[in-house]
Amino acid sequence: MNRVIDNHGRPISYLRLAVTDRCNLRCFYCMPEEGIKYVPKPHLLTWEEMERTIRILVNMGVDKVRLTGGEPFVRRGIMDFLEELNKIDGLRQINITTNGVLTAPLIPEFQRLGIKSVNLSLDTLDRQRFFDITRRDEFQNVWQTFEALQEYNIPTKLNSVVMSGKNTDDIIPMADLTRTHNVSVRFIEEMPFNGDGAHEYQEFWNYRKILEELKKTYPGIYKLPDPPASTSYNYQIPGHKGTIGIIAAFSRTFCGTCNRLRITPQGQFKTCLYDDGVFNIKDLLRQGLDDASVTQRIFEALQHRAKDGFEAEARRTVGLVSESMSTIGG
Ligand code: SAM
């Protein structure tokens, strides 16, 4: 496989595609409670445009796609889209990130659709705290999704953003889930992508502080080897079935091996989470460019990639990083 290598020698193999900007939760660290301006449908990539883009990228060496959002399962047609993706030769992995609100009844279909793993976002195991964080009373539905994923043996990562004054009491109970469940619980540093719904930080929980907290209860916690291009530092607690990951999403310690691209629901092509998009792929497709010309544009963008998230942030032309993750694709 001829895989595209960027200007810093990093092979590019992974696309994170946000299929919608809409979401059925209102997590305070991701978006404001009200006044969200959703993108009008004609400005969104269609399912056909997304499929064509993925086929082009697969021919360039991308073999893994993660569907994210917004919440992927609020966009009508996603299950048919998954059927189509499953037919693409060379696409080795289809993964999904979901908040789990609508997902439980769909899990029995996941194996047939070729879904390799699911990242389920869950910041707390407490129903009231869940409501305080997400502004929706949906904990039970999310938990049912977790149980269904376990029942159908779908490899699962539970993603928890660690926020001072909100859910740091959940770190140990979440970690303890790995004792009885074959799951990877991942603690993520909070990033400034909150759609301008600004809030005060009491103190910042970086990856070191999260590890210290885990060590207080689990002094035997030990480091696992991190897979290539991993964004998480991986650990295990002796005797536990599952594993723990810590993601330095704000400290940005993993850029040196970054193999990812992102496409927003409007088609902004991003070579880093922290950039403001390098071109719009929807516009290219709608201008009638053929696959070879689109491939060339992608290739050129990958030869000007920022070295890391700090350089990407510094190069932004549209101001500070305050977009909502739901419009970027988390
Ligand atoms: N709706 C899906 C979900 O909840 O998993 C997919 C999209 S959501 C934007 C993807 C991930 O981004 C979630 O795990 C969410 O917690 C995370 N996220 C959103 N805003 C964030 C922020 N400001 N800092 C860190 N993670 C954030």
Short mmCIF file of C-alpha atoms and ligand atoms in Angstrom, two decimals:
data_model
loop_
_atom_site.label_atom_id
_atom_site.label_comp_id
_atom_site.label_asym_id
_atom_site.label_seq_id
_atom_site.Cartn_x
_atom_site.Cartn_y
_atom_site.Cartn_z
CA MET A 1 0.00 0.00 0.00
CA ASN A 2 1.36 3.40 -1.01
CA ARG A 3 0.45 5.52 1.98
CA VAL A 4 0.78 9.29 1.86
CA ILE A 5 3.51 10.61 4.14
CA ASP A 6 3.23 14.20 5.39
CA ASN A 7 5.98 16.85 5.42
CA HIS A 8 7.11 15.63 8.87
CA GLY A 9 7.44 11.98 7.81
CA ARG A 10 4.19 10.83 9.38
CA PRO A 11 2.15 8.24 7.43
CA ILE A 12 -1.52 9.23 7.16
CA SER A 13 -3.93 6.35 7.69
CA TYR A 14 -6.88 7.52 9.75
CA LEU A 15 -9.87 9.78 9.02
CA ARG A 16 -12.24 11.14 11.63
CA LEU A 17 -15.40 12.17 9.86
CA ALA A 18 -18.06 14.23 11.64
CA VAL A 19 -21.30 13.28 9.92
CA THR A 20 -23.45 15.93 11.60
CA ASP A 21 -23.09 18.97 13.85
CA ARG A 22 -26.34 18.16 15.66
CA CYS A 23 -26.42 16.57 19.06
CA ASN A 24 -29.06 15.37 21.49
CA LEU A 25 -26.96 16.31 24.54
CA ARG A 26 -25.72 19.75 25.59
CA CYS A 27 -22.49 18.96 27.44
CA PHE A 28 -21.45 22.25 29.01
CA TYR A 29 -17.78 21.82 28.01
CA CYS A 30 -18.72 21.22 24.36
CA MET A 31 -21.52 23.61 23.48
CA PRO A 32 -23.74 26.31 24.94
CA GLU A 33 -27.17 25.31 26.20
CA GLU A 34 -29.04 27.53 23.81
CA GLY A 35 -28.52 29.64 20.73
CA ILE A 36 -26.66 26.98 18.74
CA LYS A 37 -26.81 27.71 15.05
CA TYR A 38 -27.06 24.40 13.26
CA VAL A 39 -25.64 24.17 9.77
CA PRO A 40 -28.43 24.17 7.14
CA LYS A 41 -28.70 20.80 5.37
CA PRO A 42 -27.51 22.00 1.92
CA HIS A 43 -24.24 23.08 3.57
CA LEU A 44 -23.57 19.59 4.94
CA LEU A 45 -21.71 16.91 3.05
CA THR A 46 -24.24 14.40 1.70
CA TRP A 47 -23.79 10.69 2.45
CA GLU A 48 -22.74 10.21 -1.20
CA GLU A 49 -20.11 12.95 -0.93
CA MET A 50 -18.79 11.41 2.27
CA GLU A 51 -18.57 7.98 0.64
CA ARG A 52 -16.72 9.37 -2.38
CA THR A 53 -14.29 11.23 -0.11
CA ILE A 54 -13.59 8.08 1.85
CA ARG A 55 -12.98 6.09 -1.34
CA ILE A 56 -10.48 8.73 -2.48
CA LEU A 57 -8.72 8.66 0.89
CA VAL A 58 -8.63 4.85 0.97
CA ASN A 59 -6.83 4.98 -2.37
CA MET A 60 -4.31 7.30 -0.67
CA GLY A 61 -3.66 4.78 2.11
CA VAL A 62 -6.26 5.62 4.73
CA ASP A 63 -7.53 2.33 6.14
CA LYS A 64 -9.38 3.44 9.26
CA VAL A 65 -12.40 5.71 9.58
CA ARG A 66 -14.11 6.94 12.72
CA LEU A 67 -17.59 8.39 12.41
CA THR A 68 -18.27 11.06 14.94
CA GLY A 69 -20.19 14.32 15.21
CA GLY A 70 -22.30 15.95 16.73
CA GLU A 71 -24.02 12.72 17.54
CA PRO A 72 -23.75 10.42 14.51
CA PHE A 73 -27.00 8.59 15.26
CA VAL A 74 -29.18 11.69 15.07
CA ARG A 75 -28.55 11.95 11.31
CA ARG A 76 -31.06 9.95 9.28
CA GLY A 77 -29.50 7.42 6.93
CA ILE A 78 -26.45 6.52 8.99
CA MET A 79 -27.17 2.79 9.06
CA ASP A 80 -27.40 2.68 5.24
CA PHE A 81 -24.16 4.68 5.08
CA LEU A 82 -22.47 2.11 7.30
CA GLU A 83 -23.66 -0.65 4.91
CA GLU A 84 -21.96 1.19 2.03
CA LEU A 85 -18.74 1.80 3.96
CA ASN A 86 -18.56 -1.87 4.83
CA LYS A 87 -18.30 -2.64 1.09
CA ILE A 88 -15.19 -0.49 0.51
CA ASP A 89 -12.15 -2.67 -0.19
CA GLY A 90 -9.13 -1.49 1.72
CA LEU A 91 -11.10 0.11 4.55
CA ARG A 92 -9.86 -2.10 7.36
CA GLN A 93 -11.60 -0.44 10.30
CA ILE A 94 -14.85 1.42 10.78
CA ASN A 95 -15.17 2.83 14.29
CA ILE A 96 -17.81 5.03 15.87
CA THR A 97 -17.84 7.61 18.62
CA THR A 98 -21.27 8.05 20.18
CA ASN A 99 -22.89 9.46 23.27
CA GLY A 100 -25.03 6.30 23.48
CA VAL A 101 -28.40 8.04 23.88
CA LEU A 102 -30.00 6.39 20.83
CA THR A 103 -27.47 3.63 20.24
CA ALA A 104 -28.48 0.63 22.40
CA PRO A 105 -31.12 -0.83 20.00
CA LEU A 106 -28.66 -0.59 17.08
CA ILE A 107 -25.82 -2.55 18.69
CA PRO A 108 -27.02 -6.00 17.50
CA GLU A 109 -26.45 -4.73 13.92
CA PHE A 110 -22.92 -3.49 14.55
CA GLN A 111 -21.06 -6.75 13.91
CA ARG A 112 -22.80 -7.31 10.57
CA LEU A 113 -21.97 -3.72 9.58
CA GLY A 114 -18.27 -4.34 10.19
CA ILE A 115 -17.92 -1.92 13.09
CA LYS A 116 -14.66 -2.76 14.82
CA SER A 117 -14.97 -0.69 17.97
CA VAL A 118 -17.03 1.95 19.71
CA ASN A 119 -15.96 4.91 21.79
CA LEU A 120 -18.77 5.68 24.19
CA SER A 121 -18.62 9.08 25.86
CA LEU A 122 -19.49 8.90 29.53
CA ASP A 123 -18.16 11.43 32.01
CA THR A 124 -19.81 10.09 35.15
CA LEU A 125 -21.57 7.05 36.59
CA ASP A 126 -23.92 9.24 38.62
CA ARG A 127 -27.28 10.10 37.10
CA GLN A 128 -27.54 13.57 38.67
CA ARG A 129 -24.00 14.51 37.69
CA PHE A 130 -24.72 13.23 34.19
CA PHE A 131 -27.66 15.62 34.04
CA ASP A 132 -25.58 18.50 35.39
CA ILE A 133 -22.89 17.95 32.76
CA THR A 134 -25.02 17.08 29.71
CA ARG A 135 -28.19 19.07 30.61
CA ARG A 136 -30.23 15.99 29.64
CA ASP A 137 -31.55 13.12 31.78
CA GLU A 138 -30.27 10.32 29.55
CA PHE A 139 -27.93 8.35 31.82
CA GLN A 140 -30.07 5.19 31.71
CA ASN A 141 -30.06 5.06 27.91
CA VAL A 142 -26.30 5.54 27.76
CA TRP A 143 -25.79 2.81 30.33
CA GLN A 144 -27.98 0.46 28.29
CA THR A 145 -25.72 1.13 25.33
CA PHE A 146 -22.71 0.19 27.45
CA GLU A 147 -24.40 -3.04 28.53
CA ALA A 148 -25.37 -3.89 24.94
CA LEU A 149 -21.79 -3.30 23.76
CA GLN A 150 -20.58 -5.70 26.44
CA GLU A 151 -23.24 -8.27 25.58
CA TYR A 152 -22.29 -8.24 21.89
CA ASN A 153 -18.56 -8.20 22.64
CA ILE A 154 -17.91 -5.02 20.70
CA PRO A 155 -14.50 -3.62 21.76
CA THR A 156 -15.37 -0.48 23.72
CA LYS A 157 -13.60 2.55 25.06
CA LEU A 158 -15.38 4.72 27.60
CA ASN A 159 -14.26 8.33 27.13
CA SER A 160 -14.46 10.61 30.13
CA VAL A 161 -13.42 14.27 30.05
CA VAL A 162 -11.97 15.15 33.47
CA MET A 163 -13.28 18.46 34.77
CA SER A 164 -12.41 20.12 37.98
CA GLY A 165 -15.40 20.60 40.27
CA LYS A 166 -17.61 18.42 38.05
CA ASN A 167 -16.57 14.80 37.86
CA THR A 168 -13.19 14.23 39.50
CA ASP A 169 -15.02 12.08 42.10
CA ASP A 170 -15.81 9.75 39.21
CA ILE A 171 -12.19 8.96 38.36
CA ILE A 172 -11.90 6.03 40.78
CA PRO A 173 -15.40 4.54 40.18
CA MET A 174 -14.81 4.75 36.42
CA ALA A 175 -11.37 3.16 36.77
CA ASP A 176 -12.93 0.46 38.94
CA LEU A 177 -15.17 -0.57 36.03
CA THR A 178 -12.06 -2.16 34.50
CA ARG A 179 -12.02 -4.66 37.38
CA THR A 180 -15.17 -6.43 36.17
CA HIS A 181 -15.49 -5.28 32.57
CA ASN A 182 -13.31 -5.80 29.55
CA VAL A 183 -13.32 -2.12 28.65
CA SER A 184 -10.79 0.61 28.16
CA VAL A 185 -11.64 3.60 30.36
CA ARG A 186 -9.98 6.74 29.01
CA PHE A 187 -9.58 9.97 30.90
CA ILE A 188 -9.27 13.00 28.63
CA GLU A 189 -7.93 16.46 29.39
CA GLU A 190 -10.53 19.12 28.75
CA MET A 191 -9.86 21.27 25.68
CA PRO A 192 -11.08 24.82 24.98
CA PHE A 193 -13.52 23.67 22.26
CA ASN A 194 -16.81 24.64 23.83
CA GLY A 195 -18.62 26.73 21.25
CA ASP A 196 -18.00 29.88 23.28
CA GLY A 197 -20.05 28.59 26.19
CA ALA A 198 -17.12 29.75 28.32
CA HIS A 199 -16.77 28.57 31.89
CA GLU A 200 -14.30 29.08 34.69
CA TYR A 201 -11.62 26.48 35.30
CA GLN A 202 -11.04 25.94 39.03
CA GLU A 203 -7.87 24.00 38.31
CA PHE A 204 -6.74 22.12 35.26
CA TRP A 205 -6.60 18.33 35.43
CA ASN A 206 -3.72 17.47 33.14
CA TYR A 207 -2.58 13.94 32.35
CA ARG A 208 -0.02 13.92 35.20
CA LYS A 209 -2.60 14.94 37.79
CA ILE A 210 -5.03 12.28 36.56
CA LEU A 211 -2.33 9.60 36.91
CA GLU A 212 -1.44 10.82 40.41
CA GLU A 213 -5.09 10.53 41.42
CA LEU A 214 -5.25 6.96 40.11
CA LYS A 215 -2.03 6.03 41.93
CA LYS A 216 -3.48 7.12 45.30
CA THR A 217 -6.06 4.31 45.12
CA TYR A 218 -4.16 1.93 42.86
CA PRO A 219 -0.45 2.21 43.74
CA GLY A 220 0.24 -0.91 41.66
CA ILE A 221 -1.12 0.59 38.44
CA TYR A 222 1.43 -0.17 35.74
CA LYS A 223 2.25 1.15 32.29
CA LEU A 224 1.34 -0.84 29.20
CA PRO A 225 3.12 -0.42 25.86
CA ASP A 226 1.31 2.21 23.77
CA PRO A 227 0.30 1.05 20.29
CA PRO A 228 1.81 3.01 17.35
CA ALA A 229 0.15 6.44 16.83
CA SER A 230 -1.69 6.03 20.13
CA THR A 231 -3.12 9.22 21.62
CA SER A 232 -3.34 7.65 25.08
CA TYR A 233 -0.83 6.65 27.71
CA ASN A 234 -2.04 3.18 28.61
CA TYR A 235 -2.11 1.49 31.99
CA GLN A 236 -3.57 -1.49 33.80
CA ILE A 237 -4.46 -2.12 37.41
CA PRO A 238 -3.18 -5.51 38.62
CA GLY A 239 -5.90 -8.17 38.38
CA HIS A 240 -8.29 -5.99 36.39
CA LYS A 241 -9.81 -7.21 33.12
CA GLY A 242 -9.86 -3.87 31.33
CA THR A 243 -7.31 -1.12 30.80
CA ILE A 244 -6.98 2.60 31.45
CA GLY A 245 -5.90 5.33 29.06
CA ILE A 246 -4.99 8.94 29.74
CA ILE A 247 -5.23 11.34 26.82
CA ALA A 248 -3.22 14.55 26.96
CA ALA A 249 -5.58 16.24 24.51
CA PHE A 250 -4.74 19.75 25.69
CA SER A 251 -1.07 19.15 26.55
CA ARG A 252 -0.69 17.68 23.04
CA THR A 253 2.07 15.20 23.75
CA PHE A 254 1.21 12.83 20.89
CA CYS A 255 1.49 15.00 17.78
CA GLY A 256 4.83 13.47 16.70
CA THR A 257 3.10 10.29 15.53
CA CYS A 258 -0.23 11.78 14.45
CA ASN A 259 -1.73 9.80 11.55
CA ARG A 260 -5.11 11.57 11.45
CA LEU A 261 -7.20 13.77 9.26
CA ARG A 262 -10.53 15.30 10.12
CA ILE A 263 -13.46 16.39 8.03
CA THR A 264 -16.19 18.54 9.54
CA PRO A 265 -19.88 18.15 8.69
CA GLN A 266 -19.57 21.12 6.28
CA GLY A 267 -16.60 19.51 4.56
CA GLN A 268 -13.75 21.51 6.12
CA PHE A 269 -10.66 19.38 5.70
CA LYS A 270 -8.45 19.57 8.79
CA THR A 271 -4.96 18.17 9.14
CA CYS A 272 -4.99 18.90 12.89
CA LEU A 273 -7.73 19.20 15.50
CA TYR A 274 -6.37 22.66 16.37
CA ASP A 275 -6.27 24.10 12.82
CA ASP A 276 -9.14 26.02 11.26
CA GLY A 277 -9.42 23.87 8.14
CA VAL A 278 -7.16 23.91 5.12
CA PHE A 279 -9.76 23.71 2.34
CA ASN A 280 -13.35 22.66 1.85
CA ILE A 281 -13.75 19.28 0.21
CA LYS A 282 -17.49 19.73 -0.35
CA ASP A 283 -16.77 22.77 -2.51
CA LEU A 284 -14.25 20.82 -4.58
CA LEU A 285 -16.67 17.95 -5.13
CA ARG A 286 -19.52 20.32 -6.03
CA GLN A 287 -17.27 22.24 -8.45
CA GLY A 288 -17.01 18.96 -10.38
CA LEU A 289 -13.36 18.10 -9.72
CA ASP A 290 -12.46 14.55 -10.65
CA ASP A 291 -10.96 12.12 -8.14
CA ALA A 292 -7.39 12.72 -9.36
CA SER A 293 -7.67 16.49 -8.79
CA VAL A 294 -9.19 16.02 -5.32
CA THR A 295 -6.39 13.56 -4.51
CA GLN A 296 -3.84 16.17 -5.57
CA ARG A 297 -5.40 18.84 -3.31
CA ILE A 298 -5.34 16.48 -0.34
CA PHE A 299 -1.75 15.51 -1.09
CA GLU A 300 -0.68 19.18 -1.23
CA ALA A 301 -2.41 19.93 2.08
CA LEU A 302 -0.51 17.07 3.67
CA GLN A 303 2.78 18.57 2.55
CA HIS A 304 2.05 21.72 4.59
CA ARG A 305 0.91 20.08 7.80
CA ALA A 306 1.70 21.76 11.10
CA LYS A 307 4.32 19.96 13.18
CA ASP A 308 2.00 19.84 16.19
CA GLY A 309 -1.20 21.23 17.67
CA PHE A 310 0.58 24.32 18.98
CA GLU A 311 1.85 25.29 15.53
CA ALA A 312 -1.59 24.56 14.03
CA GLU A 313 -3.24 26.78 16.64
CA ALA A 314 -0.73 29.60 16.01
CA ARG A 315 -1.42 29.45 12.26
CA ARG A 316 -5.18 29.90 12.64
CA THR A 317 -6.62 32.84 10.78
CA VAL A 318 -10.05 32.82 12.39
CA GLY A 319 -9.09 33.50 15.96
CA LEU A 320 -9.08 31.42 19.07
CA VAL A 321 -9.99 27.78 19.38
CA SER A 322 -13.49 28.19 20.72
CA GLU A 323 -15.50 26.18 18.19
CA SER A 324 -17.70 23.46 19.60
CA MET A 325 -16.27 19.95 19.31
CA SER A 326 -19.64 19.01 17.82
CA THR A 327 -18.91 21.10 14.73
CA ILE A 328 -15.30 19.93 14.47
CA GLY A 329 -15.90 16.27 15.12
CA GLY A 330 -14.55 15.10 18.43
N1 SAM B 1 -21.65 12.78 20.18
C1 SAM B 1 -20.55 11.87 20.17
C2 SAM B 1 -20.05 11.61 21.56
O1 SAM B 1 -20.53 12.25 22.50
O2 SAM B 1 -19.21 10.75 21.73
C3 SAM B 1 -19.41 12.26 19.26
C4 SAM B 1 -18.97 13.69 19.23
S1 SAM B 1 -18.31 14.33 20.75
C5 SAM B 1 -17.92 15.96 20.26
C6 SAM B 1 -16.77 13.47 20.81
C7 SAM B 1 -15.99 13.57 22.07
O3 SAM B 1 -15.50 14.88 22.20
C8 SAM B 1 -16.76 13.24 23.33
O4 SAM B 1 -16.12 12.21 24.01
C9 SAM B 1 -16.70 14.52 24.11
O5 SAM B 1 -16.63 14.28 25.50
C10 SAM B 1 -15.43 15.15 23.59
N2 SAM B 1 -15.36 16.57 23.82
C11 SAM B 1 -16.24 17.53 23.48
N3 SAM B 1 -15.85 18.75 23.89
C12 SAM B 1 -14.65 18.57 24.50
C13 SAM B 1 -13.74 19.45 25.15
N4 SAM B 1 -13.98 20.74 25.24
N5 SAM B 1 -12.63 18.91 25.69
C14 SAM B 1 -12.38 17.57 25.60
N6 SAM B 1 -13.20 16.69 25.00
C15 SAM B 1 -14.33 17.18 24.46
#
